[in-house]
The first five atom37 places (N, CA, C, CB, O) and aatype in JSON, in Angstrom:
{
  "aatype": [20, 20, 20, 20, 20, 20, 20, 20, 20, 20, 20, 20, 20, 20, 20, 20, 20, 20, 20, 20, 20, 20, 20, 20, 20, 20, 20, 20, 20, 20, 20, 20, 20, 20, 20, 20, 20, 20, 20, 20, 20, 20, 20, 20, 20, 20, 20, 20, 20, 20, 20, 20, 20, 20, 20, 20, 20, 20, 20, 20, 20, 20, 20, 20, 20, 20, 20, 20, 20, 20, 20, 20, 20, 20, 20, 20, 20, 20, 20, 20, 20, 20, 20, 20, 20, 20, 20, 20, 20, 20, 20, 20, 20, 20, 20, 20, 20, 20, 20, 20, 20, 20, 20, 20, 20, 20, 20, 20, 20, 20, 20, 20, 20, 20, 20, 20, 20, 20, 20, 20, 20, 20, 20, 20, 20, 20, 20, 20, 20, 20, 20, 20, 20, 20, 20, 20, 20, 20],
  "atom_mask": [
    [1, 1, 1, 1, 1],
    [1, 1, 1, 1, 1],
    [1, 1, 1, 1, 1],
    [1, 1, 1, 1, 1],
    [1, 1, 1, 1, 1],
    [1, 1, 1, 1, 1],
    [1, 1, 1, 1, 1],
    [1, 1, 1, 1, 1],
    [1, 1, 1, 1, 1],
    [1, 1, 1, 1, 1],
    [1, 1, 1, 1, 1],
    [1, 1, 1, 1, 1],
    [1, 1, 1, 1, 1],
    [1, 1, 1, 1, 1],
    [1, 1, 1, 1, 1],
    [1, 1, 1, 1, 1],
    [1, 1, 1, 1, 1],
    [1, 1, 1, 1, 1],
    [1, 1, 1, 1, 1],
    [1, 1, 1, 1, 1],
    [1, 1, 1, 1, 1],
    [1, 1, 1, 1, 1],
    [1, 1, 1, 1, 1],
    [1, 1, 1, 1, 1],
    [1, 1, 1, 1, 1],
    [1, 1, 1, 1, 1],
    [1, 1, 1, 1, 1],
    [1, 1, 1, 1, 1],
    [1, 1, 1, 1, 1],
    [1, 1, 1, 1, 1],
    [1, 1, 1, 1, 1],
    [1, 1, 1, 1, 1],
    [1, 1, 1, 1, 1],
    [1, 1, 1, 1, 1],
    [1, 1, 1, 1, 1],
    [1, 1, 1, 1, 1],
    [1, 1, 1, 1, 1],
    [1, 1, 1, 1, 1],
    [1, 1, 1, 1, 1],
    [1, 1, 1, 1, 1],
    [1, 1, 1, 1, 1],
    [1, 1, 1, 1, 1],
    [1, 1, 1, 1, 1],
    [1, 1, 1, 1, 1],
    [1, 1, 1, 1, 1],
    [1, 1, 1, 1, 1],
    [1, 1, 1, 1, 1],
    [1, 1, 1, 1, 1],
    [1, 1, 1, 1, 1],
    [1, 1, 1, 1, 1],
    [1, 1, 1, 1, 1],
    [1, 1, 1, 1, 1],
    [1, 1, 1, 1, 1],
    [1, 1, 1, 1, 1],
    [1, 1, 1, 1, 1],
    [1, 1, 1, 1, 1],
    [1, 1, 1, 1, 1],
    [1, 1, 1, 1, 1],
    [1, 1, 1, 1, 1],
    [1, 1, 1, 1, 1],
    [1, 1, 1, 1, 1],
    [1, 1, 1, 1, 1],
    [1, 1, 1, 1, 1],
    [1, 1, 1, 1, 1],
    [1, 1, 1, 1, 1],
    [1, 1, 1, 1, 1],
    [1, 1, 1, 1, 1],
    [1, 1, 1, 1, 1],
    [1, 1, 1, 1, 1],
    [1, 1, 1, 1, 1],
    [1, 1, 1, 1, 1],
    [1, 1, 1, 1, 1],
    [1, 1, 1, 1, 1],
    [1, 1, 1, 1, 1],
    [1, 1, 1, 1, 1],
    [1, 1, 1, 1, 1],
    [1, 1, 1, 1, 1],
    [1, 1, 1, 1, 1],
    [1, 1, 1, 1, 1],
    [1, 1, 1, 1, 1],
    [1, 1, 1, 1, 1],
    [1, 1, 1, 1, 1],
    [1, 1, 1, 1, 1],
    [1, 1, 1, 1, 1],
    [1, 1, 1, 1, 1],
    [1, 1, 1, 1, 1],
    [1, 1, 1, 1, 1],
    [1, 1, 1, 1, 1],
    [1, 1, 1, 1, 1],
    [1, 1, 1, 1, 1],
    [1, 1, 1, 1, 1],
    [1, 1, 1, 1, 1],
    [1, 1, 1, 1, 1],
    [1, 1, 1, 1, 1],
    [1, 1, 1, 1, 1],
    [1, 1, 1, 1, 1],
    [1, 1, 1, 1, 1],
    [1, 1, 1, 1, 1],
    [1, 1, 1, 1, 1],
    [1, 1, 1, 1, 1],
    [1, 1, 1, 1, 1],
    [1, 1, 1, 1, 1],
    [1, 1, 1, 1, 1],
    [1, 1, 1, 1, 1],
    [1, 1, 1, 1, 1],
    [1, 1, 1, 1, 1],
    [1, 1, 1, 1, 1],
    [1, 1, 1, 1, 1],
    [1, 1, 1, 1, 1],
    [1, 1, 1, 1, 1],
    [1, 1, 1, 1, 1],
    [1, 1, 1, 1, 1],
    [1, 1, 1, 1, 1],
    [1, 1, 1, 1, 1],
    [1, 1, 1, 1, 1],
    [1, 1, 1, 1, 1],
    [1, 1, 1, 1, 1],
    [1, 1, 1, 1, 1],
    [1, 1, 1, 1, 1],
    [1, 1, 1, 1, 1],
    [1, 1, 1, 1, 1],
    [1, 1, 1, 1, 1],
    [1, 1, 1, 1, 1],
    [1, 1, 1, 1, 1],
    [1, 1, 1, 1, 1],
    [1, 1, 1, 1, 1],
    [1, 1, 1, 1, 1],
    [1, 1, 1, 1, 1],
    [1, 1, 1, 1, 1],
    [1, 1, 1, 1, 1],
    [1, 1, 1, 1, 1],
    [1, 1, 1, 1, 1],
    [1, 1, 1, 1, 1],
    [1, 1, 1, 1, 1],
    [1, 1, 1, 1, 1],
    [1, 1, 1, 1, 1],
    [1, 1, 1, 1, 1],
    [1, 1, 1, 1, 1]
  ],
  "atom_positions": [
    [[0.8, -1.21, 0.0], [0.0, 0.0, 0.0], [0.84, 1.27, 0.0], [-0.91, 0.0, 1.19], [0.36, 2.21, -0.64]],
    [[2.09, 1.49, 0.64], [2.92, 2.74, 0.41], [4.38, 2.03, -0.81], [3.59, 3.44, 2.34], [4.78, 0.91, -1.11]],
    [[4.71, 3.32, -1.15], [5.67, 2.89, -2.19], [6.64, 3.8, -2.11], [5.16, 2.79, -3.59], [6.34, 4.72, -1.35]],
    [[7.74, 3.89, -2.63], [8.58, 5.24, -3.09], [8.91, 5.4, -4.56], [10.0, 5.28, -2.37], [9.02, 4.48, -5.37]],
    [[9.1, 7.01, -4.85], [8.95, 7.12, -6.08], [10.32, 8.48, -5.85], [7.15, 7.41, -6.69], [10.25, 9.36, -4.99]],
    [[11.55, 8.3, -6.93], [12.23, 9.41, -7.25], [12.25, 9.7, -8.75], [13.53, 9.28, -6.71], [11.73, 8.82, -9.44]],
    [[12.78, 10.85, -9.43], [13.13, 10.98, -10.7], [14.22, 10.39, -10.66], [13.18, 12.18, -11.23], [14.05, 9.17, -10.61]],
    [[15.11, 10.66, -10.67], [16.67, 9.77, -10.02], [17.72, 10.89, -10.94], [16.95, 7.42, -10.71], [18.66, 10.55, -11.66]],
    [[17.26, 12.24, -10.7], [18.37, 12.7, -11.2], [18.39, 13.92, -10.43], [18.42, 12.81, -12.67], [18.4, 15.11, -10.72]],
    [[18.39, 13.13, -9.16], [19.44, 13.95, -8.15], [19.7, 12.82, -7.07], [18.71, 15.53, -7.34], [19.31, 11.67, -6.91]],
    [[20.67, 13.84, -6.3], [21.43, 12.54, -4.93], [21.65, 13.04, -3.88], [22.93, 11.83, -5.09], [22.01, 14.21, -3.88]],
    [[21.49, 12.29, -2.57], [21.58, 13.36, -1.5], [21.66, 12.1, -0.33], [20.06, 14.65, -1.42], [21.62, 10.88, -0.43]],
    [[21.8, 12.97, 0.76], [22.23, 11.97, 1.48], [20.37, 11.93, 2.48], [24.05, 12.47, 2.45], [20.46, 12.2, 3.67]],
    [[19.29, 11.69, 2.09], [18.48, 11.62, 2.75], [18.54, 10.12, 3.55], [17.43, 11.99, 1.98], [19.12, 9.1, 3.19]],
    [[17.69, 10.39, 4.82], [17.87, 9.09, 5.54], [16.6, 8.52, 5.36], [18.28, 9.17, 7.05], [15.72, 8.96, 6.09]],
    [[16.18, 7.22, 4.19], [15.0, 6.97, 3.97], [14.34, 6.05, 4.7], [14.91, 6.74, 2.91], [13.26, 5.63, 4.26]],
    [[14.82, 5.59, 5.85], [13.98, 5.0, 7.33], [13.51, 6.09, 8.05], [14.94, 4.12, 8.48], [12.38, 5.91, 8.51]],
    [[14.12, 7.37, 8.33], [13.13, 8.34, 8.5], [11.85, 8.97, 7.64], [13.81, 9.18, 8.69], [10.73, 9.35, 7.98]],
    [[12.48, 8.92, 6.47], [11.14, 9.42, 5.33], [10.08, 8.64, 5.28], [11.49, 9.45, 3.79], [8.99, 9.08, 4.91]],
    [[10.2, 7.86, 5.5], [9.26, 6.6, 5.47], [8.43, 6.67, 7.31], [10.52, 4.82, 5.1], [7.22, 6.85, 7.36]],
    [[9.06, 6.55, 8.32], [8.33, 6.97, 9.31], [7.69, 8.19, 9.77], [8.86, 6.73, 9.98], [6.9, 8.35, 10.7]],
    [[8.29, 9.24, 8.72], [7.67, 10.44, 8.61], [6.36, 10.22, 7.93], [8.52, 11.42, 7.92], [5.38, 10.87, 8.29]],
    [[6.3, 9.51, 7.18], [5.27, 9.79, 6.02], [4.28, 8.65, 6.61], [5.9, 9.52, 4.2], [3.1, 8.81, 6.32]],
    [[4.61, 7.54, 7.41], [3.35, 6.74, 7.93], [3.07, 7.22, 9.09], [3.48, 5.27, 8.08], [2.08, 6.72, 9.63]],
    [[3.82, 8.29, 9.81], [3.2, 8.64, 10.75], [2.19, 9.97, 10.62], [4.16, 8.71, 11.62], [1.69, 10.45, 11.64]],
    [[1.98, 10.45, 9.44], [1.21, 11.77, 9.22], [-0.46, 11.38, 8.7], [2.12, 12.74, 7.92], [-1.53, 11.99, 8.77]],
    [[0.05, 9.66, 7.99], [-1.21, 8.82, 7.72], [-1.97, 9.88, 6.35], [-2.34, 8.64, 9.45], [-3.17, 9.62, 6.24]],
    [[-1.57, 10.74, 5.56], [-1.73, 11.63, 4.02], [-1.45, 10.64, 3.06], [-0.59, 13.02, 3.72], [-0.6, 9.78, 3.28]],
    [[-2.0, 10.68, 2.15], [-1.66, 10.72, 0.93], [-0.18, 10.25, 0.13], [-1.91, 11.91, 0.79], [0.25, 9.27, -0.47]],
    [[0.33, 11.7, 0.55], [1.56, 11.88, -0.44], [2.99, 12.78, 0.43], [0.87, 12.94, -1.98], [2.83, 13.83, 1.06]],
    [[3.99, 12.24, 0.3], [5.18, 12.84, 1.07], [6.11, 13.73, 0.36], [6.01, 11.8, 1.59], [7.08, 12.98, 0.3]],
    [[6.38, 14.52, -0.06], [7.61, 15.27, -0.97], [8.68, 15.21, 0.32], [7.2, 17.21, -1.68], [8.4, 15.21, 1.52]],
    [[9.81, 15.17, -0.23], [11.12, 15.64, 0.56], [11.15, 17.4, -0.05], [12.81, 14.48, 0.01], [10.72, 17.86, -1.1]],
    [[11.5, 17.75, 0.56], [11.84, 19.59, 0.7], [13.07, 19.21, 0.8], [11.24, 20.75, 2.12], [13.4, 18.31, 1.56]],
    [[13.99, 19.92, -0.03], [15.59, 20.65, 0.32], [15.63, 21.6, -0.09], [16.85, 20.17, -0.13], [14.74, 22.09, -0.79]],
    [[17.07, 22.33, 0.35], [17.25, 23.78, 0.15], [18.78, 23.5, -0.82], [17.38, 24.83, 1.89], [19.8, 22.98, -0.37]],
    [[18.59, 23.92, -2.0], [19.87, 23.63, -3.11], [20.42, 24.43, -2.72], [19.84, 23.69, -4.64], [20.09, 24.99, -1.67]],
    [[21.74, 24.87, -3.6], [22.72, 25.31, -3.47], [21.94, 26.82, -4.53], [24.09, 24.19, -3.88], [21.03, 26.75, -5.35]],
    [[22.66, 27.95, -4.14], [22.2, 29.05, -5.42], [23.6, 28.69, -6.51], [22.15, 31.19, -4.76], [24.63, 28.07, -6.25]],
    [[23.19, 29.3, -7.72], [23.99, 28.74, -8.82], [24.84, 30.05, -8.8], [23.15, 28.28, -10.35], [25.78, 30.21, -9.58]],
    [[24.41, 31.18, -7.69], [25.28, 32.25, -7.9], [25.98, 32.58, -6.98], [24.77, 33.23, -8.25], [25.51, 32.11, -5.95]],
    [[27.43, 33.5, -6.68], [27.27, 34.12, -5.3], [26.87, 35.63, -5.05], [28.51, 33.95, -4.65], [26.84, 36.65, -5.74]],
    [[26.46, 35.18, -3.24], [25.17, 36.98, -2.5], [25.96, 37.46, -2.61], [24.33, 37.49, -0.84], [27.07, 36.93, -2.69]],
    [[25.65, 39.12, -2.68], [26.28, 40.38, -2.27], [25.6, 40.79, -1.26], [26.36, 41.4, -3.24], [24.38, 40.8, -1.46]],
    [[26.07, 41.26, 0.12], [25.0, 42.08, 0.62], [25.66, 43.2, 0.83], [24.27, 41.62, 1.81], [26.76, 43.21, 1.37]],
    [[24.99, 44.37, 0.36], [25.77, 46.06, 0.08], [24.83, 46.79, 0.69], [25.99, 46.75, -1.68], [23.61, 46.74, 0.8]],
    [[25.74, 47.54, 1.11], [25.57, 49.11, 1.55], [25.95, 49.91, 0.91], [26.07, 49.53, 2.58], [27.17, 50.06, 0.79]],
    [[24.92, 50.84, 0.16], [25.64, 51.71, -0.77], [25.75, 51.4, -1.64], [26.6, 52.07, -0.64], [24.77, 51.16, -2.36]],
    [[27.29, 51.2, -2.14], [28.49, 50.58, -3.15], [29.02, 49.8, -2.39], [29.63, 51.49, -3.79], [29.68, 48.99, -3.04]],
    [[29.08, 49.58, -1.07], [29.95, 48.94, -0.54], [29.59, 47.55, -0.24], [30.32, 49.6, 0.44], [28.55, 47.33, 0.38]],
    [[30.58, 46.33, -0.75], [29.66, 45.02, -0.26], [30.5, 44.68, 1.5], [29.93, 43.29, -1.75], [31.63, 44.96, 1.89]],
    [[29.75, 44.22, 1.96], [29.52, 43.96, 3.81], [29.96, 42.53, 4.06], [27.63, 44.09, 4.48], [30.77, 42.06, 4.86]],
    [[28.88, 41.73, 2.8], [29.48, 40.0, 2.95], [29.21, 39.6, 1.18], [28.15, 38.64, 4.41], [28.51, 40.09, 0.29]],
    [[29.97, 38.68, 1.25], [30.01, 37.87, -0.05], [30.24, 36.18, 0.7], [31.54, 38.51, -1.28], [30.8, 35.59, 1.62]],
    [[29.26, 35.97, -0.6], [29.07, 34.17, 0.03], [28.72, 33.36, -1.69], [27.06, 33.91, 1.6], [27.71, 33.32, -2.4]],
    [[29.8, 32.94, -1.8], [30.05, 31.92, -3.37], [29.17, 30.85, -3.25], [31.72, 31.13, -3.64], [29.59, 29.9, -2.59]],
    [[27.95, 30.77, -3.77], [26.9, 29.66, -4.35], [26.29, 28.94, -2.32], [28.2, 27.96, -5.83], [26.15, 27.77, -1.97]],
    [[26.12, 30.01, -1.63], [25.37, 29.43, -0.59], [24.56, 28.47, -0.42], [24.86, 30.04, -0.23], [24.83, 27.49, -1.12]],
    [[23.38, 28.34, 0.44], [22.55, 27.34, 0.48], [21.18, 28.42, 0.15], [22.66, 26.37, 2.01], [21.36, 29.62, 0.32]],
    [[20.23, 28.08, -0.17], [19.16, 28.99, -0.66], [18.57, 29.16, 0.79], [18.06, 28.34, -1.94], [18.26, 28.07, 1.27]],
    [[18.39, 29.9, 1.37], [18.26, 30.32, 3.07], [16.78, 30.25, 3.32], [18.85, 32.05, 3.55], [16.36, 30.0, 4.45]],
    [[15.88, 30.48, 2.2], [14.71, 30.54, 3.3], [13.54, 28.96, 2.43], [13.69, 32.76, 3.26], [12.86, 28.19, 3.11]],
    [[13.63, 28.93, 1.33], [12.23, 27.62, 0.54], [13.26, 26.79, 0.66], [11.34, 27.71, -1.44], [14.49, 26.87, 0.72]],
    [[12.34, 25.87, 0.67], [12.49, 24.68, 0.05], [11.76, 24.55, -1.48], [11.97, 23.68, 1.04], [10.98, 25.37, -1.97]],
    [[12.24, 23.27, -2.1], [12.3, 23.26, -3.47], [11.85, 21.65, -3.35], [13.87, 23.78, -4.26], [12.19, 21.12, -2.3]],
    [[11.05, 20.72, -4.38], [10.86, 19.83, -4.49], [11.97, 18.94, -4.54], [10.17, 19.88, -5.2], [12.55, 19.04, -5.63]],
    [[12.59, 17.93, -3.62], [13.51, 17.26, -4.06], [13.76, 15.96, -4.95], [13.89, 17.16, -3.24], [14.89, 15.62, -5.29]],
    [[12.92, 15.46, -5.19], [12.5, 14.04, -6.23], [12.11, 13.1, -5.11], [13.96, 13.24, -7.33], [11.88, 11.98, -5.55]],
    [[12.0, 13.19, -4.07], [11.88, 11.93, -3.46], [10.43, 11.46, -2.76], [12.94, 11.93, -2.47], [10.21, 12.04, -1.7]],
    [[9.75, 10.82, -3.04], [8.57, 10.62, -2.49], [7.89, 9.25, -1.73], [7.92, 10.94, -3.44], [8.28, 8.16, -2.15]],
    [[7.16, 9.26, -0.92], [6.11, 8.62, -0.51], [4.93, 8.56, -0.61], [6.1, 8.63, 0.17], [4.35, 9.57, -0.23]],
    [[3.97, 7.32, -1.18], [2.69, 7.69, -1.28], [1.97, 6.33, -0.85], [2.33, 8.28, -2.74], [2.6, 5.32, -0.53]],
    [[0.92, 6.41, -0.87], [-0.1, 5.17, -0.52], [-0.27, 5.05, -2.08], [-1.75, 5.49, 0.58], [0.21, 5.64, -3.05]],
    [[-1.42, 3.75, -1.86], [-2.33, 4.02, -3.12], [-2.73, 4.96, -3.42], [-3.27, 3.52, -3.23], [-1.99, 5.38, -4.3]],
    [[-3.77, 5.87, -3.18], [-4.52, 6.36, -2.88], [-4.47, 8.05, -4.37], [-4.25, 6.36, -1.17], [-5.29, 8.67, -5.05]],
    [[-2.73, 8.06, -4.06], [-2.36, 8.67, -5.1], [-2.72, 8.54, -6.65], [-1.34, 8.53, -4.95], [-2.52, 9.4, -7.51]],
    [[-3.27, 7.29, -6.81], [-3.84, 6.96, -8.24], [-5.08, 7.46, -8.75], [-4.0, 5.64, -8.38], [-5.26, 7.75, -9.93]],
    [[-6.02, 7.56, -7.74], [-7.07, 8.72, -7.83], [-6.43, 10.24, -8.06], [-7.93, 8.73, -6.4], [-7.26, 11.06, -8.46]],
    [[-5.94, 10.43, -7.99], [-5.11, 12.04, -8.5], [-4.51, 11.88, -10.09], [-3.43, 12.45, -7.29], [-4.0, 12.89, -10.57]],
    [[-4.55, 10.92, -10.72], [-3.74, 10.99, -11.46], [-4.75, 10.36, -12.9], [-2.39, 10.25, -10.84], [-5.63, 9.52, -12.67]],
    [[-4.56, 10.76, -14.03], [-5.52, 10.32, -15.37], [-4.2, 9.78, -16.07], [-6.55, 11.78, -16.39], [-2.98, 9.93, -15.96]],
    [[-5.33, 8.91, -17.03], [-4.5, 8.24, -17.99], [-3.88, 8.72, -19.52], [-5.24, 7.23, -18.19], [-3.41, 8.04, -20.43]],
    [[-4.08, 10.27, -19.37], [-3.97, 10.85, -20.59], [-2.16, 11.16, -20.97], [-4.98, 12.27, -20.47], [-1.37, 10.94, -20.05]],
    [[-1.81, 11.48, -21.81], [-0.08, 11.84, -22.23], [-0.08, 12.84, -21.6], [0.53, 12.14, -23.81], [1.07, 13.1, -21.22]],
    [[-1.11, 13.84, -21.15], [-0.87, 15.51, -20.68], [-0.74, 15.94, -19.54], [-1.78, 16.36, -20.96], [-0.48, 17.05, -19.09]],
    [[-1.16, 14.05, -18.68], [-1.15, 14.11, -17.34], [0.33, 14.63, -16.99], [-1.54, 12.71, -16.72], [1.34, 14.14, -17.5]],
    [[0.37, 15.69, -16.06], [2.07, 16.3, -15.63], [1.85, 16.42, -14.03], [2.61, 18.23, -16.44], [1.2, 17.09, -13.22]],
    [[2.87, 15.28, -14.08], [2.92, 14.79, -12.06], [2.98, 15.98, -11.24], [4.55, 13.83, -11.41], [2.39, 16.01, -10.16]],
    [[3.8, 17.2, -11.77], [4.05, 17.82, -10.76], [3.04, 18.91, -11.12], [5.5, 18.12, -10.51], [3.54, 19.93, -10.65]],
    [[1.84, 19.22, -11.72], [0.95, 19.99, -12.14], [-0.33, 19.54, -11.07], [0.77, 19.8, -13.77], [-0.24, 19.56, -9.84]],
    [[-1.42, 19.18, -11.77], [-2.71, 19.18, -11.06], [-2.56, 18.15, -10.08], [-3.96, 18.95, -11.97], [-3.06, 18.38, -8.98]],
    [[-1.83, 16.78, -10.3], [-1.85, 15.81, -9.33], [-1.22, 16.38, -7.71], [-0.96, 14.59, -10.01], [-1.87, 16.48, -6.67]],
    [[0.35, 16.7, -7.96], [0.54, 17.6, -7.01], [-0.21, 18.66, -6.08], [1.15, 18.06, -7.49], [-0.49, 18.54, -4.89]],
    [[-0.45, 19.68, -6.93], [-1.62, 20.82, -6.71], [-2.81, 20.07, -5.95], [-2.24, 21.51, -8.31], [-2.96, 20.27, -4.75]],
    [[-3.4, 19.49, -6.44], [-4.66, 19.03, -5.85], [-4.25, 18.24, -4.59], [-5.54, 18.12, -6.88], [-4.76, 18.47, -3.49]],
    [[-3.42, 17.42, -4.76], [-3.16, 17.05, -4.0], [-2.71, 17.56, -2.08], [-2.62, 16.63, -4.78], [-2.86, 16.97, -1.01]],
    [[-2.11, 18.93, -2.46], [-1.61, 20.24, -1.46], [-3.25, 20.61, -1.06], [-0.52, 21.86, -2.47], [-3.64, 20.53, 0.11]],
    [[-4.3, 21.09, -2.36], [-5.04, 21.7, -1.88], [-6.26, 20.82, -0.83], [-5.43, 22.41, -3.0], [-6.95, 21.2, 0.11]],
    [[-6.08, 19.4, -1.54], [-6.86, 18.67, -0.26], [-6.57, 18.53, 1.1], [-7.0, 17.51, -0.45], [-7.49, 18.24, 1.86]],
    [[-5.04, 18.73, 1.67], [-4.84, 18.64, 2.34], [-3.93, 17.29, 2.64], [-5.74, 19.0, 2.67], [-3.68, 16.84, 3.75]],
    [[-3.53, 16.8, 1.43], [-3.29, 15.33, 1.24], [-1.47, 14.95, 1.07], [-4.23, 14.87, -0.27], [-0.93, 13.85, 1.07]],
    [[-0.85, 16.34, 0.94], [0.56, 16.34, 1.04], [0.8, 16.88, 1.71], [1.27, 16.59, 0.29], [0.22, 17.87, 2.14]],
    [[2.47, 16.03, 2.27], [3.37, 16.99, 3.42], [4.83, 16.87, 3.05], [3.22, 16.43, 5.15], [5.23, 16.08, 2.19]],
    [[5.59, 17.66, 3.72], [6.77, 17.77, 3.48], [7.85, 17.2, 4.43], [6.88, 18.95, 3.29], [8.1, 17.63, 5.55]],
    [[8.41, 16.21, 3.84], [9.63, 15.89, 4.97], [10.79, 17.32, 4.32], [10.51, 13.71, 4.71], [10.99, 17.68, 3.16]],
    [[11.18, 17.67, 5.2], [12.43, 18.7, 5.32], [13.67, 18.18, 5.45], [12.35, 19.56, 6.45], [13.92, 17.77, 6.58]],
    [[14.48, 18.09, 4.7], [16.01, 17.34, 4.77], [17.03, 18.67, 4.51], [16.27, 15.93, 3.31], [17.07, 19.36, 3.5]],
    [[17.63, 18.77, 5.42], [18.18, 19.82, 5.12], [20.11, 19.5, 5.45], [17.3, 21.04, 6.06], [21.06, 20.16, 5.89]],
    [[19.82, 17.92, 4.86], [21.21, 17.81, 4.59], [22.23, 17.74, 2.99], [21.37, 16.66, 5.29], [22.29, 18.87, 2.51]],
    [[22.7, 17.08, 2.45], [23.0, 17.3, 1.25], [22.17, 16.68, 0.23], [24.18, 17.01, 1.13], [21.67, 15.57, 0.39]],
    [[22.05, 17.23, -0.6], [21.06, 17.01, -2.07], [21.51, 17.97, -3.37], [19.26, 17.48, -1.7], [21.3, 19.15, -3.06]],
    [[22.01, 17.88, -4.61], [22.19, 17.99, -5.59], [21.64, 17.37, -6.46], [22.99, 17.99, -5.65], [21.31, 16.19, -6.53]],
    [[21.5, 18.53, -7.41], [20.45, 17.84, -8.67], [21.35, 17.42, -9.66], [19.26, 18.94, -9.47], [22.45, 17.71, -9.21]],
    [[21.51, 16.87, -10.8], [22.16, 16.45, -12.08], [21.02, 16.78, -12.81], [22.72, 14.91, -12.27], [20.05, 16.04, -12.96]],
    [[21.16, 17.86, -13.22], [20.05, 18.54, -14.78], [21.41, 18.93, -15.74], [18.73, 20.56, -14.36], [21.19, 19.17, -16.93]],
    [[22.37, 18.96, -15.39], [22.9, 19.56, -16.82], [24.53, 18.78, -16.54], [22.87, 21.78, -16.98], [24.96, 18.1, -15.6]],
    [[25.06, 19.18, -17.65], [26.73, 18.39, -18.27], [27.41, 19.11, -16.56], [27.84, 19.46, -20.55], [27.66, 18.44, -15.55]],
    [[27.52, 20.36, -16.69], [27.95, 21.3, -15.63], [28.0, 20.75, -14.23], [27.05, 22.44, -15.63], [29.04, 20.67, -13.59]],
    [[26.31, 20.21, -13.62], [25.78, 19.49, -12.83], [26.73, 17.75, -12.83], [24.17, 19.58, -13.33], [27.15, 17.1, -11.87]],
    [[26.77, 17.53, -14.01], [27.39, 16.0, -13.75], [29.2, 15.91, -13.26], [27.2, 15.07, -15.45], [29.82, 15.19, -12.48]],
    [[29.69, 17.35, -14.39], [30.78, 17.23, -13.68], [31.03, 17.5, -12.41], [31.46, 17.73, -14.14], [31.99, 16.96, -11.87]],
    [[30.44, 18.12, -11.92], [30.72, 18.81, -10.05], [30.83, 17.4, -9.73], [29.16, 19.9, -8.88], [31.86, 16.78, -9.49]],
    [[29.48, 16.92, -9.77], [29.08, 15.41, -9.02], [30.23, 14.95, -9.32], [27.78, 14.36, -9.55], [31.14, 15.16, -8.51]],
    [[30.51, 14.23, -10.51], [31.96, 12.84, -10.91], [33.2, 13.72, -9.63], [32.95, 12.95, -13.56], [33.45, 13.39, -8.48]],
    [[33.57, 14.53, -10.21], [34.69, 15.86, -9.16], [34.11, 14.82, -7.85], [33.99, 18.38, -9.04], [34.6, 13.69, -7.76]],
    [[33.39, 15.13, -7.16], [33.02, 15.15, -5.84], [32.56, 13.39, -5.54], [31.7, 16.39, -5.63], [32.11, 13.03, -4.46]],
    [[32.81, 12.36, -6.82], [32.61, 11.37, -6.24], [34.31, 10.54, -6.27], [31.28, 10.69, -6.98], [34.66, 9.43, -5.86]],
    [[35.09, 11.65, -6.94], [36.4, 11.08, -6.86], [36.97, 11.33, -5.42], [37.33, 11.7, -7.98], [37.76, 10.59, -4.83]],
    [[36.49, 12.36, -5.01], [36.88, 12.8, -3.39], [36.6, 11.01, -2.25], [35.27, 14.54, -2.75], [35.93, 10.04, -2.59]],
    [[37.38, 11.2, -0.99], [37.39, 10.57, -0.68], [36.3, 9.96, 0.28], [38.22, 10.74, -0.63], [36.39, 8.88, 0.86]],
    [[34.87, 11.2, 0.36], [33.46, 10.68, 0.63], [32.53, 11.71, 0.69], [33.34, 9.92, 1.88], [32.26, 12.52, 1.57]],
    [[31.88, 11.4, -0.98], [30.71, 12.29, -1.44], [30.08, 12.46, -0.27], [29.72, 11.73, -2.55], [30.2, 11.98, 0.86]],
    [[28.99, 13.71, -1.07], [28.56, 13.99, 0.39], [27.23, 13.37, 0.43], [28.5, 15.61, 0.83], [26.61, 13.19, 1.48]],
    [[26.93, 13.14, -0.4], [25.48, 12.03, -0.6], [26.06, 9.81, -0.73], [24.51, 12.78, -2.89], [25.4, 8.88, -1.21]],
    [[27.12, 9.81, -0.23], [27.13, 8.16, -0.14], [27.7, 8.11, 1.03], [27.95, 7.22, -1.28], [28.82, 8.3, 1.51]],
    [[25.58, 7.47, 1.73], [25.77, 6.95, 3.01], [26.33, 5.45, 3.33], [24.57, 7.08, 3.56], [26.43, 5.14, 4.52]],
    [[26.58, 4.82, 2.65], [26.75, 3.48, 2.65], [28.63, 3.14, 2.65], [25.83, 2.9, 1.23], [29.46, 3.83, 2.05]],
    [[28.89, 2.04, 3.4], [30.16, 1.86, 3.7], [31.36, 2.6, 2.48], [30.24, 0.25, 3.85], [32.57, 2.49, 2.66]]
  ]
}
């Protein structure tokens, strides 16, 4: 009756014996993981002309952002049609928030996405290191 569902193109170090007791203990629908990415830029914060602090590609400080990782019951299949136009993260989602039927686990440890060439090299870089920051396993 519950399942998990990611896109799989991102990685992170979520702990999914918690996500999973998060999400049967709220007894909803549907679970999103929340993280807070990295910004692709770095802050200025100025006075004036003058900058005060600089911070190279921070953590995004205040949302969370969908992270790919989910929990759901059945139940989720009633949200969802059989058409090509059906788009998971559109009305199924949405409706889903507005019933009252999703929640958010908050992970606010490491998670990176792989959407682009740019994105893959950081990752390979960071899986040659001697322990990514998303592989929990020996």
């Amino acid at each position: 009756d519950t399942f998990m569902l990611t896109y799989g193109d991102g990685v992170g170090d979520i702990n999914i014996p918690e996500l999973l007791a998060f999400h049967d203990a709220h007894g909803k629908i549907a679970t999103v993981t929340g993280v807070k990415p990295l910004s692709r830029f770095g802050f200025l914060s100025i006075q004036g002309n003058r900058v005060i602090s600089f911070a190279e590609k921070p953590p995004v400080r205040e949302e969370y952002i969908n992270g790919g990782f989910f929990v759901f019951t059945r139940s989720i299949f009633a949200y969802l049609d059989n058409t090509d136009d059906c788009m998971f993260e559109r009305e199924p989602m949405e409706r889903l928030a507005a019933d009252g039927e999703l929640m958010v686990y908050r992970h606010d440890g490491y998670w990176h996405c792989m959407d682009t060439i740019r994105d893959r090299d950081m990752l390979e870089r960071e899986w040659q290191q001697e322990k990514p920051g998303w592989k929990v396993w020996g």
